PDB file of C-alpha atoms in Angstrom:
ATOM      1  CA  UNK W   1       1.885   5.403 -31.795  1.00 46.00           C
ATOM      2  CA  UNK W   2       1.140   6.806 -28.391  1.00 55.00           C
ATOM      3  CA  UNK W   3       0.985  10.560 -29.939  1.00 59.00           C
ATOM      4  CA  UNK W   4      -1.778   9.964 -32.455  1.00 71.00           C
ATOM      5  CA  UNK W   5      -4.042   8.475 -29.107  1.00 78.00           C
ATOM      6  CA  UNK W   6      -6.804  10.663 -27.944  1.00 83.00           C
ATOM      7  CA  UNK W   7      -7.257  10.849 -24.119  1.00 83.00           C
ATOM      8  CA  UNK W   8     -10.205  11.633 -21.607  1.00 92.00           C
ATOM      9  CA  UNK W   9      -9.189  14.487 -19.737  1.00 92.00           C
ATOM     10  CA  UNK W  10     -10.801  15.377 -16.456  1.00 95.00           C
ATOM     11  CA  UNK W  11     -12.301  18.771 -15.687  1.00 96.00           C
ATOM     12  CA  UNK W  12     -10.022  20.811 -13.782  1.00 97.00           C
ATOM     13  CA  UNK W  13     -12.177  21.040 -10.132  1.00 97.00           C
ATOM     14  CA  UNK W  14     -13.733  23.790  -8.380  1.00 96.00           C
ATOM     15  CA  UNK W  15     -12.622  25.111  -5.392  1.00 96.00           C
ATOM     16  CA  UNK W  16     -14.361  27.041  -2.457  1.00 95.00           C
ATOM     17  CA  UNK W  17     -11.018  27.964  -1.136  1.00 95.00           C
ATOM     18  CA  UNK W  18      -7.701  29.081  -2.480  1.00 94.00           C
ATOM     19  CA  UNK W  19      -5.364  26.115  -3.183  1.00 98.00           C
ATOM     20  CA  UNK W  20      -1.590  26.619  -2.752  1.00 98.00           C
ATOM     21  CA  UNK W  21       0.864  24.856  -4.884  1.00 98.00           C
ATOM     22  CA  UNK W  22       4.498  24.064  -4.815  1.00 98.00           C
ATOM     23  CA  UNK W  23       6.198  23.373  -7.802  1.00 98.00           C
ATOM     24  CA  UNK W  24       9.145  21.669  -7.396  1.00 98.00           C
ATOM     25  CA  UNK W  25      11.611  21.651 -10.593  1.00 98.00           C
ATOM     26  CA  UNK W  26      14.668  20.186 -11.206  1.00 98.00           C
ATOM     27  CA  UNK W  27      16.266  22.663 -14.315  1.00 98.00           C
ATOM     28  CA  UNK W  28      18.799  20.101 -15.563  1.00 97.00           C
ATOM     29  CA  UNK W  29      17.362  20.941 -19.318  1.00 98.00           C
ATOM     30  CA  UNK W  30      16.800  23.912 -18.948  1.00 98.00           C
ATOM     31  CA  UNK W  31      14.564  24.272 -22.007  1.00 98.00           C
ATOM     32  CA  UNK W  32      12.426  21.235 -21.202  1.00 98.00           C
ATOM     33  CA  UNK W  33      11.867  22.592 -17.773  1.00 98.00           C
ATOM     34  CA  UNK W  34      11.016  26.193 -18.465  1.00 98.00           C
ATOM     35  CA  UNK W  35       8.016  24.340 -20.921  1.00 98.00           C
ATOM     36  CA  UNK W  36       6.882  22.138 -17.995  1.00 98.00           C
ATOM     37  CA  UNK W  37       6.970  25.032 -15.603  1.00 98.00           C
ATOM     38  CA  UNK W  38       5.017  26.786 -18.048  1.00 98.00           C
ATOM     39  CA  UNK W  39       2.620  24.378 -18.770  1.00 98.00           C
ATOM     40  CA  UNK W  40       1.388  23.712 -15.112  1.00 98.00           C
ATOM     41  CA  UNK W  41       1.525  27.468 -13.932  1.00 98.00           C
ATOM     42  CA  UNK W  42      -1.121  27.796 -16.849  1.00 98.00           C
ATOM     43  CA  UNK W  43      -3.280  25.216 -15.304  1.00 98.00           C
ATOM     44  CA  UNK W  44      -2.885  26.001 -11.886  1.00 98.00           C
ATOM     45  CA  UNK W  45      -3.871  29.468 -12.674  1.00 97.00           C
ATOM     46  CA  UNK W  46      -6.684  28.364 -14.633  1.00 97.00           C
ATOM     47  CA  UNK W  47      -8.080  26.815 -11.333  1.00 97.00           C
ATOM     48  CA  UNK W  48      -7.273  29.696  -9.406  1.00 97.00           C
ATOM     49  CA  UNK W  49      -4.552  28.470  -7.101  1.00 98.00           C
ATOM     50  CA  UNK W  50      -1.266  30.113  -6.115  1.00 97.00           C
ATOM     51  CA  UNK W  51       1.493  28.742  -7.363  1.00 98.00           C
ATOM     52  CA  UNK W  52       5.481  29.079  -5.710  1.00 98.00           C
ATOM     53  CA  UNK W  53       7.909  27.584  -8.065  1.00 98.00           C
ATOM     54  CA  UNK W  54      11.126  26.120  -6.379  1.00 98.00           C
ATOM     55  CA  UNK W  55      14.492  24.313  -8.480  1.00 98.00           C
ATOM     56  CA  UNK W  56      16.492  21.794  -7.051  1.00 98.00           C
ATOM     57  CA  UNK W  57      19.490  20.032  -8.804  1.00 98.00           C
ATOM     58  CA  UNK W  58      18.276  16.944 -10.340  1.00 98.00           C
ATOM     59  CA  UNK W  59      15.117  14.505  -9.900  1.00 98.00           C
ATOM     60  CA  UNK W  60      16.565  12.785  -7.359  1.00 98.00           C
ATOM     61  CA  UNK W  61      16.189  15.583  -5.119  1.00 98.00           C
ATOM     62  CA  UNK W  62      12.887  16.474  -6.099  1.00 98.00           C
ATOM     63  CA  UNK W  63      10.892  14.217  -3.491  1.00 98.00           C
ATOM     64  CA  UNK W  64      13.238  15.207  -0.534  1.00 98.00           C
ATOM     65  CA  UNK W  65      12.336  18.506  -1.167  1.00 98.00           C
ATOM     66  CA  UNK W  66       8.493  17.754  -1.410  1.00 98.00           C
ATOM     67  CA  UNK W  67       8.936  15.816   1.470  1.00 98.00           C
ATOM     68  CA  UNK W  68      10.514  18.995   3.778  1.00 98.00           C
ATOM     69  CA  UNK W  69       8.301  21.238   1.774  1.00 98.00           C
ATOM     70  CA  UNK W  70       5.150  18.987   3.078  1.00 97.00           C
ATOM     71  CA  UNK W  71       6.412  19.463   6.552  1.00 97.00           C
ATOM     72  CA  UNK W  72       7.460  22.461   7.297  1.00 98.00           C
ATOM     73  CA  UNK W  73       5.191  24.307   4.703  1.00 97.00           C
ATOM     74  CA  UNK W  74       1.129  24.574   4.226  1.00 97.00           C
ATOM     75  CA  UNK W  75       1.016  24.020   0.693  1.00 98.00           C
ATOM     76  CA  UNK W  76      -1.972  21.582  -0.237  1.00 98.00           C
ATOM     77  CA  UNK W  77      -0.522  20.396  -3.001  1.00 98.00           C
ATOM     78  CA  UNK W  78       3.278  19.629  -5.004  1.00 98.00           C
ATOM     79  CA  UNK W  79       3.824  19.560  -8.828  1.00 99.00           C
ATOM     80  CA  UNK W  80       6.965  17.518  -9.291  1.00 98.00           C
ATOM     81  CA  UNK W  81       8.629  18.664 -12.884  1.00 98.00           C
ATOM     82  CA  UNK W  82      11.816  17.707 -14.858  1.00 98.00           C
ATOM     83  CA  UNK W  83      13.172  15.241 -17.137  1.00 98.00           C
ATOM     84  CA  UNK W  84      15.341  12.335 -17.386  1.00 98.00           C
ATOM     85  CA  UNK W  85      16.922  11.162 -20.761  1.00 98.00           C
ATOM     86  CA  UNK W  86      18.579   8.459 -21.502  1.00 97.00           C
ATOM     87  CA  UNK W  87      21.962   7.799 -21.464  1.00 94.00           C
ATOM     88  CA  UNK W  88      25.226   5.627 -22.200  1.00 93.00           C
ATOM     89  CA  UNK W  89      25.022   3.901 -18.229  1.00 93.00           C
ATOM     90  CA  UNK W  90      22.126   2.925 -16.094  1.00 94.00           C
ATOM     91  CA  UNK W  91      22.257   5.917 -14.157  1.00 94.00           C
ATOM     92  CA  UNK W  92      19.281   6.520 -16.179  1.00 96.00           C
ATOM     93  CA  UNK W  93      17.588   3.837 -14.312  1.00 96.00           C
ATOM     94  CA  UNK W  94      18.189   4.623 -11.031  1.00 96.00           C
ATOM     95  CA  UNK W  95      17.165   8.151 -11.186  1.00 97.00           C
ATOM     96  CA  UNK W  96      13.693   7.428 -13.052  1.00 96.00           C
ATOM     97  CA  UNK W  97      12.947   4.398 -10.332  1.00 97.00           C
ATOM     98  CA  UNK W  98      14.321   6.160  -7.130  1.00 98.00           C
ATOM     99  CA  UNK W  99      12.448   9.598  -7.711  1.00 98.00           C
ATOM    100  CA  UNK W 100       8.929   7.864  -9.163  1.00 98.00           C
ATOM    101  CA  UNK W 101       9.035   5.674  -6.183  1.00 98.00           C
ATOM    102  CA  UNK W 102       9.925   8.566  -3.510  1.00 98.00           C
ATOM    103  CA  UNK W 103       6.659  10.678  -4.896  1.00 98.00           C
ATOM    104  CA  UNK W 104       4.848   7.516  -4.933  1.00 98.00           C
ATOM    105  CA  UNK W 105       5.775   7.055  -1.067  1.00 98.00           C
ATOM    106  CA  UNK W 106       4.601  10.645  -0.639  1.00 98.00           C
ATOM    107  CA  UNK W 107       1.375  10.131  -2.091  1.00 98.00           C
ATOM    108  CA  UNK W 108       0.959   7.222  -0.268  1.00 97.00           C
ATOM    109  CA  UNK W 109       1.583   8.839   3.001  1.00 97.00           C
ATOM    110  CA  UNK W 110      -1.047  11.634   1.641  1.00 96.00           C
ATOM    111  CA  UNK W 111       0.573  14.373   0.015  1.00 98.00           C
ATOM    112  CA  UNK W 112      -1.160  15.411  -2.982  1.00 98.00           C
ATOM    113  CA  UNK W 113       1.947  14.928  -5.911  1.00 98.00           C
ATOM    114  CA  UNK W 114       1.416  15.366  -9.174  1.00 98.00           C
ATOM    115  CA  UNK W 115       4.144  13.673 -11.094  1.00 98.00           C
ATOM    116  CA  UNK W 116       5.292  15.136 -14.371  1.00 98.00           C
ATOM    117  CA  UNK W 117       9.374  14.165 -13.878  1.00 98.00           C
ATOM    118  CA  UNK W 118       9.790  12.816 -17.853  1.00 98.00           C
ATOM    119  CA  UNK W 119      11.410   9.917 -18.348  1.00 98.00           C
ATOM    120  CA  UNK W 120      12.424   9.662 -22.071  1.00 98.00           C
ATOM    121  CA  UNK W 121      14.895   7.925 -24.346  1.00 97.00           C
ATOM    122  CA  UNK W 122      15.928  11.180 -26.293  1.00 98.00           C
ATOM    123  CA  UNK W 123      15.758  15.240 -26.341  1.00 98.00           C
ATOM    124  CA  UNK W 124      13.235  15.332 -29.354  1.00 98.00           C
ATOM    125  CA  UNK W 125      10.584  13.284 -27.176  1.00 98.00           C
ATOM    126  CA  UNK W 126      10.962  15.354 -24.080  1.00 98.00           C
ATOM    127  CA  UNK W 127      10.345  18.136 -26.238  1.00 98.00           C
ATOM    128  CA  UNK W 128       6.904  17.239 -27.665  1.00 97.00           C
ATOM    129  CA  UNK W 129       5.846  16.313 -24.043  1.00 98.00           C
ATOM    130  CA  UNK W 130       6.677  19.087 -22.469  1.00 98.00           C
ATOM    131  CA  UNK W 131       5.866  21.931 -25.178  1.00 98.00           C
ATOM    132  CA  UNK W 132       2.218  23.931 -22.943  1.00 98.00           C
ATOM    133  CA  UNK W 133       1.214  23.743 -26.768  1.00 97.00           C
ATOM    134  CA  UNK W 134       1.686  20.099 -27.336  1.00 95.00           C
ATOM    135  CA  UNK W 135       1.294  16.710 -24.886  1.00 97.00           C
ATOM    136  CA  UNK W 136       1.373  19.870 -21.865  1.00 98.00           C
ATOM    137  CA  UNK W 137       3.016  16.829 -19.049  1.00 98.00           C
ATOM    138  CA  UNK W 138       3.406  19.965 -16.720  1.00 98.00           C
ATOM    139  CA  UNK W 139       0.092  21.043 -17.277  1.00 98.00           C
ATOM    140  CA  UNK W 140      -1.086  17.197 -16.508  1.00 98.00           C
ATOM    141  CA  UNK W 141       0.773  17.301 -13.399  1.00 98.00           C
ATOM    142  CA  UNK W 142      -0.205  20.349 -11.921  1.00 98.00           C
ATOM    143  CA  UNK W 143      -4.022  19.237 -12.854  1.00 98.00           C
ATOM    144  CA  UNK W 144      -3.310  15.787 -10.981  1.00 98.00           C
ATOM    145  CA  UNK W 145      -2.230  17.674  -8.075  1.00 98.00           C
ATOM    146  CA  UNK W 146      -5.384  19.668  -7.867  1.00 98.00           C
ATOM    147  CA  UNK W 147      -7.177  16.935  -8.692  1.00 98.00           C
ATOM    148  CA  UNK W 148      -5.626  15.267  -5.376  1.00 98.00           C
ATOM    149  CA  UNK W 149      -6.106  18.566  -3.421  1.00 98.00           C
ATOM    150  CA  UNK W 150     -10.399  18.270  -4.582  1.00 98.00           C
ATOM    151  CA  UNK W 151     -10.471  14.778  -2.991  1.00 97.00           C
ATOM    152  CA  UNK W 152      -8.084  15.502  -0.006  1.00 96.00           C
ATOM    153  CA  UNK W 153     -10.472  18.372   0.775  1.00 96.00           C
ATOM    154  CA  UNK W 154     -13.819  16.478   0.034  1.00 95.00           C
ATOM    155  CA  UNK W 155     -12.646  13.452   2.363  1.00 93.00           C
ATOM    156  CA  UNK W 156     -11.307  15.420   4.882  1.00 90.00           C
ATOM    157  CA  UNK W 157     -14.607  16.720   6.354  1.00 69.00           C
ATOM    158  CA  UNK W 158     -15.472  12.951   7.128  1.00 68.00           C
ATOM    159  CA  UNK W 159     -14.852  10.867   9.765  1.00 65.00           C
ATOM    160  CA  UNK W 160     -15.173   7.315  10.468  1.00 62.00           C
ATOM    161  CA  UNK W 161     -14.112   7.828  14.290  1.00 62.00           C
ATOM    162  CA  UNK W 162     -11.587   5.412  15.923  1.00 61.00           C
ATOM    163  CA  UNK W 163     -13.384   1.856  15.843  1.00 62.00           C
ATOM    164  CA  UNK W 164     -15.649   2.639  19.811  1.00 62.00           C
ATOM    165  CA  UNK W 165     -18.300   4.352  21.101  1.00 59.00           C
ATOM    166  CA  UNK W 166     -18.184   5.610  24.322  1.00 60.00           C
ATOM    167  CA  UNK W 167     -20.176   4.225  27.129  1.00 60.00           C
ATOM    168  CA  UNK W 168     -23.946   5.537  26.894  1.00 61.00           C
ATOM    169  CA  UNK W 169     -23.633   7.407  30.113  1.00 57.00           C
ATOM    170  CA  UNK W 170     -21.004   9.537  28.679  1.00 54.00           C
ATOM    171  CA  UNK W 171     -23.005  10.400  25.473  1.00 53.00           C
ATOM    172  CA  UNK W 172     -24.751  13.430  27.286  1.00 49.00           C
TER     173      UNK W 172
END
């Protein structure tokens, strides 16, 4: 039974500069979100960053808004909260596959996303995993984002320059 597991958790990283968050929440259960909102506030305080908290209508939205938010915006990093429960049709499905993959795409393209969008087959387990006193999933995702952030930062001051050098009589 995946609750009675103990996990490694990382230590939350140290930052020279303020990080800015974006938390992106879709408030379909109202309940379950207000927990997950709660939980990663908590933990993005506890690193020190700022922290804006945006809803949107469901998790299919979510990554379209991280997406404009990521271009229009300076936010280092996105915390992507809400759940998904199952139901009678395979709506369910589609809208766990179709938002994990658009974060995934935006991580890939280098936004730092934490992902805490549940995806659960009934109310009572989305409420263990998102009670800030319990499995804390918001609180997970907003420390993956700043754990993203930390290496985004760290690898950003190096360069591997673009594959030449130039000519030695230019290297004055």
């Amino acid at each position: 039974m995946a609750g009675s597991e103990t996990h490694y958790t990382l230590p939350l990283p140290v930052f020279d500069r303020a990080v800015k968050l974006l938390v992106v929440v879709a408030p379909y259960y109202k309940d379950i979100a207000d927990d997950l909102v709660a939980g990663a506030c908590a933990v993005a305080h506890d690193a020190g960053a700022d922290i804006d908290v945006i809803e949107v209508p469901g998790a299919l939205e979510i990554p379209s808004a991280i997406a404009m938010a990521g271009r229009m915006t300076d936010y280092d990093g996105f915390v992507a909260l809400g759940c998904v429960i199952r139901g009678e049709t395979t709506h369910y499905d589609t809208v766990c596959n179709d938002s994990s993959r658009g974060l995934m795409m935006l991580g890939l393209q280098g936004a730092c996303v934490g992902n805490g969008i549940l995806t659960v087959e009934n109310r009572e387990q989305a409420v263990v995993r998102a009670d800030p006193a319990g499995q804390n999933k918001g609180g997970g995702a907003a420390a993956a984002a700043l754990h993203l952030v930390a290496l985004s930062r760290k690898w950003a001051r190096q360069t591997k320059g673009m594959g030449f050098r130039p000519a030695a009589s230019e290297q004055t």
